[in-house]
PDB file of C-alpha atoms in Angstrom:
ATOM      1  CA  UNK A  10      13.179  33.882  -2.620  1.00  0.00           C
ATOM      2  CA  UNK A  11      12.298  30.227  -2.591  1.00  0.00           C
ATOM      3  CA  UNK A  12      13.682  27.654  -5.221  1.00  0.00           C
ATOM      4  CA  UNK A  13      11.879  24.946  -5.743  1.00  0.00           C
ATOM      5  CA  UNK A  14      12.905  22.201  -7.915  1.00  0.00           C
ATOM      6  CA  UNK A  15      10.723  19.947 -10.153  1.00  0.00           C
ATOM      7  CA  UNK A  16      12.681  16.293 -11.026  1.00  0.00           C
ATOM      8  CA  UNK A  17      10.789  15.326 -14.020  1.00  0.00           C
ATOM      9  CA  UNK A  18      10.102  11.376 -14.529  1.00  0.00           C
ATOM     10  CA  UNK A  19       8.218  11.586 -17.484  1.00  0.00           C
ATOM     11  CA  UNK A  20      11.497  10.607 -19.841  1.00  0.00           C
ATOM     12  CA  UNK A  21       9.501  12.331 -22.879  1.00  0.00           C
ATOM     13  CA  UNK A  22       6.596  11.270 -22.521  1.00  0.00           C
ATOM     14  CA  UNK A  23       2.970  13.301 -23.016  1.00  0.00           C
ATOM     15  CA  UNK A  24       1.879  14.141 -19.807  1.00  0.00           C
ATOM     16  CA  UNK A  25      -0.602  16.288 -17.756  1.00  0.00           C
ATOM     17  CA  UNK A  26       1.355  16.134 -14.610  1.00  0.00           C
ATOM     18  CA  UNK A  27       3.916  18.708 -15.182  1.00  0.00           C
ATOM     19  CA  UNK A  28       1.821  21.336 -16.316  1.00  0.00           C
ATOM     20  CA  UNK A  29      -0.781  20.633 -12.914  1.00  0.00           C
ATOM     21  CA  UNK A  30       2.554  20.670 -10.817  1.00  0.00           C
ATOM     22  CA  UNK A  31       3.770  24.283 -12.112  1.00  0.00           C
ATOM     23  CA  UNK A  32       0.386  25.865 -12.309  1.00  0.00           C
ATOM     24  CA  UNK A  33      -0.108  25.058  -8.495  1.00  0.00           C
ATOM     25  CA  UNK A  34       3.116  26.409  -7.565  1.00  0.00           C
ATOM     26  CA  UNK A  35       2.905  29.603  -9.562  1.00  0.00           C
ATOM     27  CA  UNK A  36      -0.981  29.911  -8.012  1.00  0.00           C
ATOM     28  CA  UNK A  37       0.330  29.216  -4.257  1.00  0.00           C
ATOM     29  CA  UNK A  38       2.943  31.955  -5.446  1.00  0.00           C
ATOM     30  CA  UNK A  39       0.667  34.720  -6.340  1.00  0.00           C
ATOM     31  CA  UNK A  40      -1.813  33.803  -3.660  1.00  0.00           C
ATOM     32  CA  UNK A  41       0.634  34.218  -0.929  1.00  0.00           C
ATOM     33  CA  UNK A  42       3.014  36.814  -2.381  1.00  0.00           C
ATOM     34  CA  UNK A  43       5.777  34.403  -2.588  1.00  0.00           C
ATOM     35  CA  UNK A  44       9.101  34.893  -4.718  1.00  0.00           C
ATOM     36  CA  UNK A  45       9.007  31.086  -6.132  1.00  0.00           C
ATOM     37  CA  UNK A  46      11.574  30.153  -9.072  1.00  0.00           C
ATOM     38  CA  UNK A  47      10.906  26.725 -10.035  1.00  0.00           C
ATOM     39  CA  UNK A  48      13.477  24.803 -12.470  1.00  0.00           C
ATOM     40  CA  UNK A  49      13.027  21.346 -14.030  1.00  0.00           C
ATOM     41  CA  UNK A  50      15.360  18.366 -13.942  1.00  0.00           C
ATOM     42  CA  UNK A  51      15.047  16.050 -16.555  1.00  0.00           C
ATOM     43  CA  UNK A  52      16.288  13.302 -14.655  1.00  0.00           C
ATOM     44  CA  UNK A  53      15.606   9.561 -17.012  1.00  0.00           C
ATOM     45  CA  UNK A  54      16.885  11.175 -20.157  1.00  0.00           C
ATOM     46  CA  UNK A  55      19.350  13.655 -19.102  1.00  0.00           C
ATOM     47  CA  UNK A  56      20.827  12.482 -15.428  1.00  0.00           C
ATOM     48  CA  UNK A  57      19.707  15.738 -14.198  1.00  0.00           C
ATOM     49  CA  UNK A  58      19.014  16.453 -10.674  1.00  0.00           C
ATOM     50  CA  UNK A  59      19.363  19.044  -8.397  1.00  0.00           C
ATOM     51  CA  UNK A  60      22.020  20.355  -5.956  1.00  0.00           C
ATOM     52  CA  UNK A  61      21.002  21.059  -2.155  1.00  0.00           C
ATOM     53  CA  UNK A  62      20.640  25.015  -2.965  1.00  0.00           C
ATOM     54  CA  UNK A  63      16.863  24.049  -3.639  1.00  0.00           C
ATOM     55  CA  UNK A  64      14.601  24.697  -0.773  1.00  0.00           C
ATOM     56  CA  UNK A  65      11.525  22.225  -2.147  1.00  0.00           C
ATOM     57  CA  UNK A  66      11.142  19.170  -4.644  1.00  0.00           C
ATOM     58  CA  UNK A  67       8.691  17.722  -5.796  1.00  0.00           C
ATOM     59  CA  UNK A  68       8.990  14.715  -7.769  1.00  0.00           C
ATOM     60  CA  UNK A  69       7.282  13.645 -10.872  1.00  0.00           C
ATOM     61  CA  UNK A  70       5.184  10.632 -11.825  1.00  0.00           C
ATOM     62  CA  UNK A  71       5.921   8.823 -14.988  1.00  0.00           C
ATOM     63  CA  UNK A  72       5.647   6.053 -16.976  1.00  0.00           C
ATOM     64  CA  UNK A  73       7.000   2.457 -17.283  1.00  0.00           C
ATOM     65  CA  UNK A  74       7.791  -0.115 -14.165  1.00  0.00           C
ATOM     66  CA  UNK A  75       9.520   1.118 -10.698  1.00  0.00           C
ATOM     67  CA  UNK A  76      11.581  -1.969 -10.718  1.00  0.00           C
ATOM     68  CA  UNK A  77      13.317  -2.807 -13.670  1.00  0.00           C
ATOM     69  CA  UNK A  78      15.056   1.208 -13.685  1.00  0.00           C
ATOM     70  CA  UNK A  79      17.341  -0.832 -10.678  1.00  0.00           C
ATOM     71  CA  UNK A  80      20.453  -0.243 -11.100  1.00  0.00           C
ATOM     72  CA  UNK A  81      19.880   1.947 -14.369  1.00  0.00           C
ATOM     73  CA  UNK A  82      22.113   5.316 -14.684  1.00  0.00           C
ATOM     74  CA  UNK A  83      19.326   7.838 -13.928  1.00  0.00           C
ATOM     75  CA  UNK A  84      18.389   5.705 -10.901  1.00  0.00           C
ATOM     76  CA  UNK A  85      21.588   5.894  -9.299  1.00  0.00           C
ATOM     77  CA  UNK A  86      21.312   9.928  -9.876  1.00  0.00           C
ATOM     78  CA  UNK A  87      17.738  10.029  -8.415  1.00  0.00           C
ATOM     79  CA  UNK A  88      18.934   8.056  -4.950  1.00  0.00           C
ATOM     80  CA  UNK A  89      22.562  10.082  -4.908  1.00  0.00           C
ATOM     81  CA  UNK A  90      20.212  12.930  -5.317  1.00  0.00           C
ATOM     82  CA  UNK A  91      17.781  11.880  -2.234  1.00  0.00           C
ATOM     83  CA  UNK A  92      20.632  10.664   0.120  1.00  0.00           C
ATOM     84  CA  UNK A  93      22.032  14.480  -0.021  1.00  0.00           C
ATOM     85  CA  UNK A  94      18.947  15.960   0.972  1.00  0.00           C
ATOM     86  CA  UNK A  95      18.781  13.227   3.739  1.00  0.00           C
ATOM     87  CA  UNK A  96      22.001  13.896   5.115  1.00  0.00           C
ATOM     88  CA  UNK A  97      21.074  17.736   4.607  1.00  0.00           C
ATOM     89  CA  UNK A  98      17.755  17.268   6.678  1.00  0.00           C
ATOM     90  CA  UNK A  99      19.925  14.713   9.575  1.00  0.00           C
ATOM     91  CA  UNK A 100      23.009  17.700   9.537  1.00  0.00           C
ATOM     92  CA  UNK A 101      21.591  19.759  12.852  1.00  0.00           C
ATOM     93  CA  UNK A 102      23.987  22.323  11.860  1.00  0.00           C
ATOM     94  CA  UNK A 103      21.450  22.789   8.687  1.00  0.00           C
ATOM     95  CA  UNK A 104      18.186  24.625  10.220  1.00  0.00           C
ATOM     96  CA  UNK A 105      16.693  25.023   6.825  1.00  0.00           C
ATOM     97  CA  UNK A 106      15.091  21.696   6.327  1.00  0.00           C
ATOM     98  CA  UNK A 107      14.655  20.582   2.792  1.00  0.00           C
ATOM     99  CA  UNK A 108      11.148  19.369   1.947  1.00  0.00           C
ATOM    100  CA  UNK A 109      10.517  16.543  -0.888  1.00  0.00           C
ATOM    101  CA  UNK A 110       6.619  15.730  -2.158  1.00  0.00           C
ATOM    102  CA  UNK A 111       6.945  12.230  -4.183  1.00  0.00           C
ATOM    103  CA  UNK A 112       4.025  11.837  -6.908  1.00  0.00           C
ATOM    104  CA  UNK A 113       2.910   8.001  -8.223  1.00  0.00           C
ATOM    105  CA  UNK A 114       6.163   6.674 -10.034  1.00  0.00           C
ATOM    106  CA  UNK A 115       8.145   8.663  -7.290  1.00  0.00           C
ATOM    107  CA  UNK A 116       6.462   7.497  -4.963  1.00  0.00           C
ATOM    108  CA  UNK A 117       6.866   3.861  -6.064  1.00  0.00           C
ATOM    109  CA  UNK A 118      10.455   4.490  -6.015  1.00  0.00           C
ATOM    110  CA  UNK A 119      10.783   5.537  -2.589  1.00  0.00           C
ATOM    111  CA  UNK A 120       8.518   2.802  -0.879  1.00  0.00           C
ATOM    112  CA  UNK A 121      11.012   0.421  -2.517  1.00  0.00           C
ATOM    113  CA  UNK A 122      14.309   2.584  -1.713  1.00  0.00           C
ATOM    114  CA  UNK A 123      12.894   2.505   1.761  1.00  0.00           C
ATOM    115  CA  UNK A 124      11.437  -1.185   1.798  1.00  0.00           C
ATOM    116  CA  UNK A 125       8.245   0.166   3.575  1.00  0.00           C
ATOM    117  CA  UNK A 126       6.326  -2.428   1.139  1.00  0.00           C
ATOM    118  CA  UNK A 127       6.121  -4.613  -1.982  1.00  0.00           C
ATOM    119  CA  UNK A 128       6.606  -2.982  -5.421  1.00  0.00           C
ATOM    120  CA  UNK A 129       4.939  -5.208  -7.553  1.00  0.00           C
ATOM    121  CA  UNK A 130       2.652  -5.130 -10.918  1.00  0.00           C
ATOM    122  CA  UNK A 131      -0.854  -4.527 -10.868  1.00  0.00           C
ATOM    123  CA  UNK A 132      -3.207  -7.190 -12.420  1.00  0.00           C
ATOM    124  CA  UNK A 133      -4.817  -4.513 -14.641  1.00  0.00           C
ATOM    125  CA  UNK A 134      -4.161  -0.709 -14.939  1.00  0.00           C
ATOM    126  CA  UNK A 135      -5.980   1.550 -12.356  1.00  0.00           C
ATOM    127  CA  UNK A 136      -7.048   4.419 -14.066  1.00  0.00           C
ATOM    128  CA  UNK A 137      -9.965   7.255 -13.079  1.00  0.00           C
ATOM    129  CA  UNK A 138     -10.918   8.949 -10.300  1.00  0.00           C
ATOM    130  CA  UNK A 139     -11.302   6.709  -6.842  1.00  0.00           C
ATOM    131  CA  UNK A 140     -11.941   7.073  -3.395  1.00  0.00           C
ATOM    132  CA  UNK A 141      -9.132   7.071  -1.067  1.00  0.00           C
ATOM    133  CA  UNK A 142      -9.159   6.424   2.437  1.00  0.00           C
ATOM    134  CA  UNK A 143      -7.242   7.932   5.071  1.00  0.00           C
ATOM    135  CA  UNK A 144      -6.558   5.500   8.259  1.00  0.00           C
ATOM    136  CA  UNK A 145      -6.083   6.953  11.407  1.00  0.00           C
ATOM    137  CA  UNK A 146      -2.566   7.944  11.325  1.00  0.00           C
ATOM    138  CA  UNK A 147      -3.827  10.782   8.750  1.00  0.00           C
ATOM    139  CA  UNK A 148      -5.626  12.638  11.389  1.00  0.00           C
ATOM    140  CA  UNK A 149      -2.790  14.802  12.341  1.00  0.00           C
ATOM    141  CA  UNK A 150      -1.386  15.010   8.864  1.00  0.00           C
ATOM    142  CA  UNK A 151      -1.096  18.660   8.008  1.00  0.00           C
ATOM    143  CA  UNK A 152      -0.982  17.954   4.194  1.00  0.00           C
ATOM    144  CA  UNK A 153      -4.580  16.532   4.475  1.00  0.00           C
ATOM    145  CA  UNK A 154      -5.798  19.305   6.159  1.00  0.00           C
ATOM    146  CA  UNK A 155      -9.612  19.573   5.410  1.00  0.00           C
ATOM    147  CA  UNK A 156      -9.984  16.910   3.588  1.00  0.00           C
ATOM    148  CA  UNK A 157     -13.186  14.584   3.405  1.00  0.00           C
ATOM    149  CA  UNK A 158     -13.076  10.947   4.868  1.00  0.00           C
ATOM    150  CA  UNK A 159     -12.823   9.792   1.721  1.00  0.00           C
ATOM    151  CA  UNK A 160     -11.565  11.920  -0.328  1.00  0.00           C
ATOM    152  CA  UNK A 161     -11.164  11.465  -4.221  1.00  0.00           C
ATOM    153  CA  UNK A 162      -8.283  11.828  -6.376  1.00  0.00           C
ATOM    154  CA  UNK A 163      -7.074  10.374 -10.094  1.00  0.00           C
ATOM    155  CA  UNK A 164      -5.102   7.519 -10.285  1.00  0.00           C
ATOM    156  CA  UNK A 165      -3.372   6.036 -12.879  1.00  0.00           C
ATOM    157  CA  UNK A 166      -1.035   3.110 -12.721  1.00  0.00           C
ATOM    158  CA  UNK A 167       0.442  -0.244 -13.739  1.00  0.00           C
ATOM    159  CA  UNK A 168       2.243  -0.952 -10.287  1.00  0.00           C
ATOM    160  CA  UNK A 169       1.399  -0.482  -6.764  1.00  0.00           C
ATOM    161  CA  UNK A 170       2.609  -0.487  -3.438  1.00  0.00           C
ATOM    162  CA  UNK A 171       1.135  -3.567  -0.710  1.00  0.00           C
ATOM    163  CA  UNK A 172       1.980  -5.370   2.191  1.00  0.00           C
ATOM    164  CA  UNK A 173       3.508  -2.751   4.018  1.00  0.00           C
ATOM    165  CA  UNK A 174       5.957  -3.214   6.466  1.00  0.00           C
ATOM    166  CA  UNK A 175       4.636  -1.703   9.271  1.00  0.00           C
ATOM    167  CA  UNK A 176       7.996  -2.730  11.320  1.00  0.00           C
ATOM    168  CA  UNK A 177      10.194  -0.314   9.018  1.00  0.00           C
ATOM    169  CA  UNK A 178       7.778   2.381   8.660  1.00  0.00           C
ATOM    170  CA  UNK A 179       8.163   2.567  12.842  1.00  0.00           C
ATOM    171  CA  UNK A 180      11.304   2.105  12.985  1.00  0.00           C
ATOM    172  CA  UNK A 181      12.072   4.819   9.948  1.00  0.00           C
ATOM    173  CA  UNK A 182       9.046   7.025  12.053  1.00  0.00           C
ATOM    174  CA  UNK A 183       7.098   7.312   8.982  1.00  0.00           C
ATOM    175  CA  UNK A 184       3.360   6.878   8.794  1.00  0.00           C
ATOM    176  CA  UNK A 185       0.898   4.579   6.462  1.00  0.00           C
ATOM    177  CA  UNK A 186      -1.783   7.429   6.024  1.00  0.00           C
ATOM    178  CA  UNK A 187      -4.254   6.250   3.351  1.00  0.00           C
ATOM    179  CA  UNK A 188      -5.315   3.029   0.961  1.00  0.00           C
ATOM    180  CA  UNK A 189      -7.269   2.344  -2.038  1.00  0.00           C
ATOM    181  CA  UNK A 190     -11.231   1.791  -1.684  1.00  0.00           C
ATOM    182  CA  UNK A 191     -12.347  -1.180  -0.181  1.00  0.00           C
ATOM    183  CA  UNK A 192     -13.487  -4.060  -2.444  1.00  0.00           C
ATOM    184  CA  UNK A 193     -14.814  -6.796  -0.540  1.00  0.00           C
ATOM    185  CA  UNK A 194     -15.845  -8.765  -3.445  1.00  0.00           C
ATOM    186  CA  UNK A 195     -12.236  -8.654  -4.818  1.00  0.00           C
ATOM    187  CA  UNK A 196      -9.078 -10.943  -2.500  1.00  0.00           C
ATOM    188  CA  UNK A 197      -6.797  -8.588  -2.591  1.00  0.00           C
ATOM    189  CA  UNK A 198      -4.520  -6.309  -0.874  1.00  0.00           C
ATOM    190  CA  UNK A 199      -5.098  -2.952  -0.639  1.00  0.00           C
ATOM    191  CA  UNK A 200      -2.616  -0.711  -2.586  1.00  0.00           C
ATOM    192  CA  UNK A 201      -0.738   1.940  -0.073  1.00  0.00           C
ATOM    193  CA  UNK A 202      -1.486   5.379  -1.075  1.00  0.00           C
ATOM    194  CA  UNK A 203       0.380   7.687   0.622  1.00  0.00           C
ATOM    195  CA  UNK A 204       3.024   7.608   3.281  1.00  0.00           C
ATOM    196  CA  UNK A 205       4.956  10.219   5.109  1.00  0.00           C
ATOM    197  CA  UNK A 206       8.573   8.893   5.146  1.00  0.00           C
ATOM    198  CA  UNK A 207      10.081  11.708   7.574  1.00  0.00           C
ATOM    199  CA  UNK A 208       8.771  14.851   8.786  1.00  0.00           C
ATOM    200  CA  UNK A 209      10.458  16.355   5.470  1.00  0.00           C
ATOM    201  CA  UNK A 210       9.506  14.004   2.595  1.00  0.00           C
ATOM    202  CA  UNK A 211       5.596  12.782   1.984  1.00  0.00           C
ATOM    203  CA  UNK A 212       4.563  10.925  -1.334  1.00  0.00           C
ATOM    204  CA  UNK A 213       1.208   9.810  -2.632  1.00  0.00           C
ATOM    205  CA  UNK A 214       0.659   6.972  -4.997  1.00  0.00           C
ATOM    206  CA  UNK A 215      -2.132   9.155  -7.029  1.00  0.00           C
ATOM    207  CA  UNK A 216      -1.870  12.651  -8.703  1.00  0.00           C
ATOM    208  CA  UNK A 217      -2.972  15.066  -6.253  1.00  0.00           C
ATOM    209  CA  UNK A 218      -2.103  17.871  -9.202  1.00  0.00           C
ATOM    210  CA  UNK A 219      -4.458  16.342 -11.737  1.00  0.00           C
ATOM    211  CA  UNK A 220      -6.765  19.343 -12.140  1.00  0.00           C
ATOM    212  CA  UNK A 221     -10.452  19.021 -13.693  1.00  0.00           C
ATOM    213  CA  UNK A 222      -9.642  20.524 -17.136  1.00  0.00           C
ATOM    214  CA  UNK A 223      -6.595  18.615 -18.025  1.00  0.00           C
ATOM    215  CA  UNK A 224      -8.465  15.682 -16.900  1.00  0.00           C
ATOM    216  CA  UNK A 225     -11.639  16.421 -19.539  1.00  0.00           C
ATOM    217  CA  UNK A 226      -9.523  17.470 -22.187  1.00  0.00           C
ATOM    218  CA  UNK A 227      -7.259  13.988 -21.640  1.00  0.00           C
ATOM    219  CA  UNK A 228     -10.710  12.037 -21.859  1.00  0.00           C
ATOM    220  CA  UNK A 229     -12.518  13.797 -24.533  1.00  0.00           C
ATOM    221  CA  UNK A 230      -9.888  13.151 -27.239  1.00  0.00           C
ATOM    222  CA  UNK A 231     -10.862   9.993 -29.486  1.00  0.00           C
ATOM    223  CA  UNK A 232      -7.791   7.522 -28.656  1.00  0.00           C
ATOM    224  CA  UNK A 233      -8.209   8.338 -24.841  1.00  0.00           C
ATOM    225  CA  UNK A 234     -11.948   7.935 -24.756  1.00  0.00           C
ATOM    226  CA  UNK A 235     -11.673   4.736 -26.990  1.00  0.00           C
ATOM    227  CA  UNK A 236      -9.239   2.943 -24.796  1.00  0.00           C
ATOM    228  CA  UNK A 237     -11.175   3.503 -21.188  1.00  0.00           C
ATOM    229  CA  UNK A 238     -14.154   2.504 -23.163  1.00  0.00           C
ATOM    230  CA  UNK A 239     -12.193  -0.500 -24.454  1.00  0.00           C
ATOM    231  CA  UNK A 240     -10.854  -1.814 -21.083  1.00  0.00           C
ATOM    232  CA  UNK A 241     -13.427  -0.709 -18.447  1.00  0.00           C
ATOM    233  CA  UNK A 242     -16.756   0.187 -20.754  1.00  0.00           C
ATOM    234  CA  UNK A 243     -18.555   3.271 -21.619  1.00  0.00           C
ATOM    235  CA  UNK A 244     -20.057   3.701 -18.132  1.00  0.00           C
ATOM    236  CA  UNK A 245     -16.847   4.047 -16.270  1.00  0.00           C
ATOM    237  CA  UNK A 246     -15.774   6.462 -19.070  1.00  0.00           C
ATOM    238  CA  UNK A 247     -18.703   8.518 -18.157  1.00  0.00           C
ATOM    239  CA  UNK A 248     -18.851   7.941 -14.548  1.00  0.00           C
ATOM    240  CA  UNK A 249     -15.209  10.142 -14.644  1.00  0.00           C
ATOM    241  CA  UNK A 250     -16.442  12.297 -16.168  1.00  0.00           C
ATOM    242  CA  UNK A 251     -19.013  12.969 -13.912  1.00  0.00           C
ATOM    243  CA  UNK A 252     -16.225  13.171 -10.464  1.00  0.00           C
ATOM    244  CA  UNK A 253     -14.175  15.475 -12.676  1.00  0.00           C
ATOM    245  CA  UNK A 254     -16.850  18.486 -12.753  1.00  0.00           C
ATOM    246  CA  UNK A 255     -17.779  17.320  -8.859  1.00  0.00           C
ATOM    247  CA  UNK A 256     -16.330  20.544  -6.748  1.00  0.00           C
ATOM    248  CA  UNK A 257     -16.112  17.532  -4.043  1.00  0.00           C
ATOM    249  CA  UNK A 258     -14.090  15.329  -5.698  1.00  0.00           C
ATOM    250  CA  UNK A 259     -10.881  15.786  -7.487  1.00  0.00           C
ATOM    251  CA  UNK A 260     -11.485  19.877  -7.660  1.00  0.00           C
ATOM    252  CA  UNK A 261     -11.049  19.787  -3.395  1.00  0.00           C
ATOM    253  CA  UNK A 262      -8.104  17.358  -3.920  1.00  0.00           C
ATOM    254  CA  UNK A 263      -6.165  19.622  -6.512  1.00  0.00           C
ATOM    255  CA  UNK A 264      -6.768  22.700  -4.137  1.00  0.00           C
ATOM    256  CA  UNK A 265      -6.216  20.529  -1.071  1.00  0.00           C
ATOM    257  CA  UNK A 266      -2.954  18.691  -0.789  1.00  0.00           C
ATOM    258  CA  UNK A 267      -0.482  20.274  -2.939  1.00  0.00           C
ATOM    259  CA  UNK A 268      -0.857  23.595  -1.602  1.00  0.00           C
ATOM    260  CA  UNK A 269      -1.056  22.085   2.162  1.00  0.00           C
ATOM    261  CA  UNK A 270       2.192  20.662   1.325  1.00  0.00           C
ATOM    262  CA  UNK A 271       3.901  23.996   0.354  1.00  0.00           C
ATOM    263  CA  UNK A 272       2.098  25.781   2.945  1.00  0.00           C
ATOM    264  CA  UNK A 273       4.384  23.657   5.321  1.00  0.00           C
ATOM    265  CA  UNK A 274       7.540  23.479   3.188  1.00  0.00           C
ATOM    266  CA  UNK A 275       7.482  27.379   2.596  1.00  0.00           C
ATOM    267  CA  UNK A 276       6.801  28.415   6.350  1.00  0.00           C
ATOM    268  CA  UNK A 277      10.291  26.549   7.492  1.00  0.00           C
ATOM    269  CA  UNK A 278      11.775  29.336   5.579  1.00  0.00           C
ATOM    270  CA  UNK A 279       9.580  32.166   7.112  1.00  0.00           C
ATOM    271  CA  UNK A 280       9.887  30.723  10.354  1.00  0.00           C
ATOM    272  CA  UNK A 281      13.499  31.271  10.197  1.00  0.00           C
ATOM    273  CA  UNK A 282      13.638  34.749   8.170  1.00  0.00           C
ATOM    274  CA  UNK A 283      14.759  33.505   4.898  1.00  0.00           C
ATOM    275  CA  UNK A 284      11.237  33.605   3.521  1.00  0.00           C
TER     276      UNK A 284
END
């Protein structure tokens, strides 16, 4: 058996995140005739997080800014949290590695735990379905495993992650994999998309488990529809919906990355006969 563990970020909040993260574990699962118990942490309301009997994590997005939760209660928790599974992963006595997969908020979180870059607030909120492009350091990146150069994925965010420091992401041995789409037009930086911090832990700054129908269903209702409208106009509104019904677009993302990442995390423990 394999126990994963799921820290939700959301702190309450509606969301479509959770639901995409549990529905591509239980599919991996059944697809792979894997034993799988996954239990939640509700980690901004209730300072829960897990113990290091969990074999996976995967870390929520969520809402609100990366930077002023510094030095909050549930922060502390989340980092006392991540510095057991780092000493877990740097004990050689441990041969079970522990895996971590750090989504948006998470993922802002770490980059600023780890000072690979600058946290900061975007001018406006990035929200739809963009292009994402992998640099070259992604070619041997297992979790991207058949992806398209670019590939597409939904993003949705206040803050981002630029100006990394590509001095601490060599000396931490982590890799800058992908950025946002190029926009010549438009001075400046390129938000940091994903990183893989250690052979163990890998975050993206988009929702790799935003699936099509959650997606639709999130547009289609009246307030939803009414704000994109609002703040980007009716032709962005309908250019997402467009991606979200494109098999090539956020469909191969969905059935892409996740399950790439748990292929990986989830043959450490065959590899060693505790799958």
């Amino acid at each position: 058996m394999v126990k994963l563990a799921i820290l939700d970020l959301y702190e309450g909040f509606e969301n479509q995140g959770m639901r995409g993260i549990r529905e591509i574990v239980n599919s991996f699962a059944d697809h792979h005739g894997l034993d799988i118990t996954i239990t939640e942490f509700d980690v901004r309301r209730k300072l829960e997080v897990p113990d290091t009997s969990f074999d996976i994590f995967i870390s929520s997005g969520g809402p609100g800014s990366p930077l002023e939760s510094e030095g909050s209660e549930w922060e502390a928790a989340y980092f006392s949290w991540l510095q057991q599974i780092e000493q877990w992963n740097a004990n050689p006595a441990n041969v079970q590695k522990k895996h971590v997969f750090f989504i948006c908020h998470s993922f802002q979180l770490a980059c600023r735990h780890y000072r690979v870059g600058n946290v900061c607030k975007r001018r406006s909120t990035s929200f739809g379905v963009f292009p994402v492009h992998m640099i070259n350091t992604a070619e041997a990146e297992p979790v991207f495993a058949g992806l398209k150069e670019p590939f597409y994925a939904v993003d949705s965010r206040d803050f981002q992650v630029i100006e990394p420091n590509h001095q601490r992401l060599r000396d931490m041995g982590a890799s800058l994999l992908c950025i946002e789409k190029a926009r010549p037009h438009v001075a400046l930086e390129r938000a940091v998309m994903a990183i893989r911090f250690s052979p163990y832990f890998f975050g993206t700054q988009f929702h790799p488990e935003a699936d099509a129908i959650g997606m639709t269903m999130y547009l289609l209702r009246e307030d939803k529809k009414k704000t994109v409208i609002e703040n980007h106009g009716e032709a962005k509104w309908q250019d997402m919906i467009d991606h979200l019904s494109d098999p090539d677009k956020i469909l191969y993302t969905h059935d892409t990355i996740l399950p790439n990442f748990l292929r990986l995390a989830t043959h450490t423990h065959t590899s060693v006969g505790l799958g």
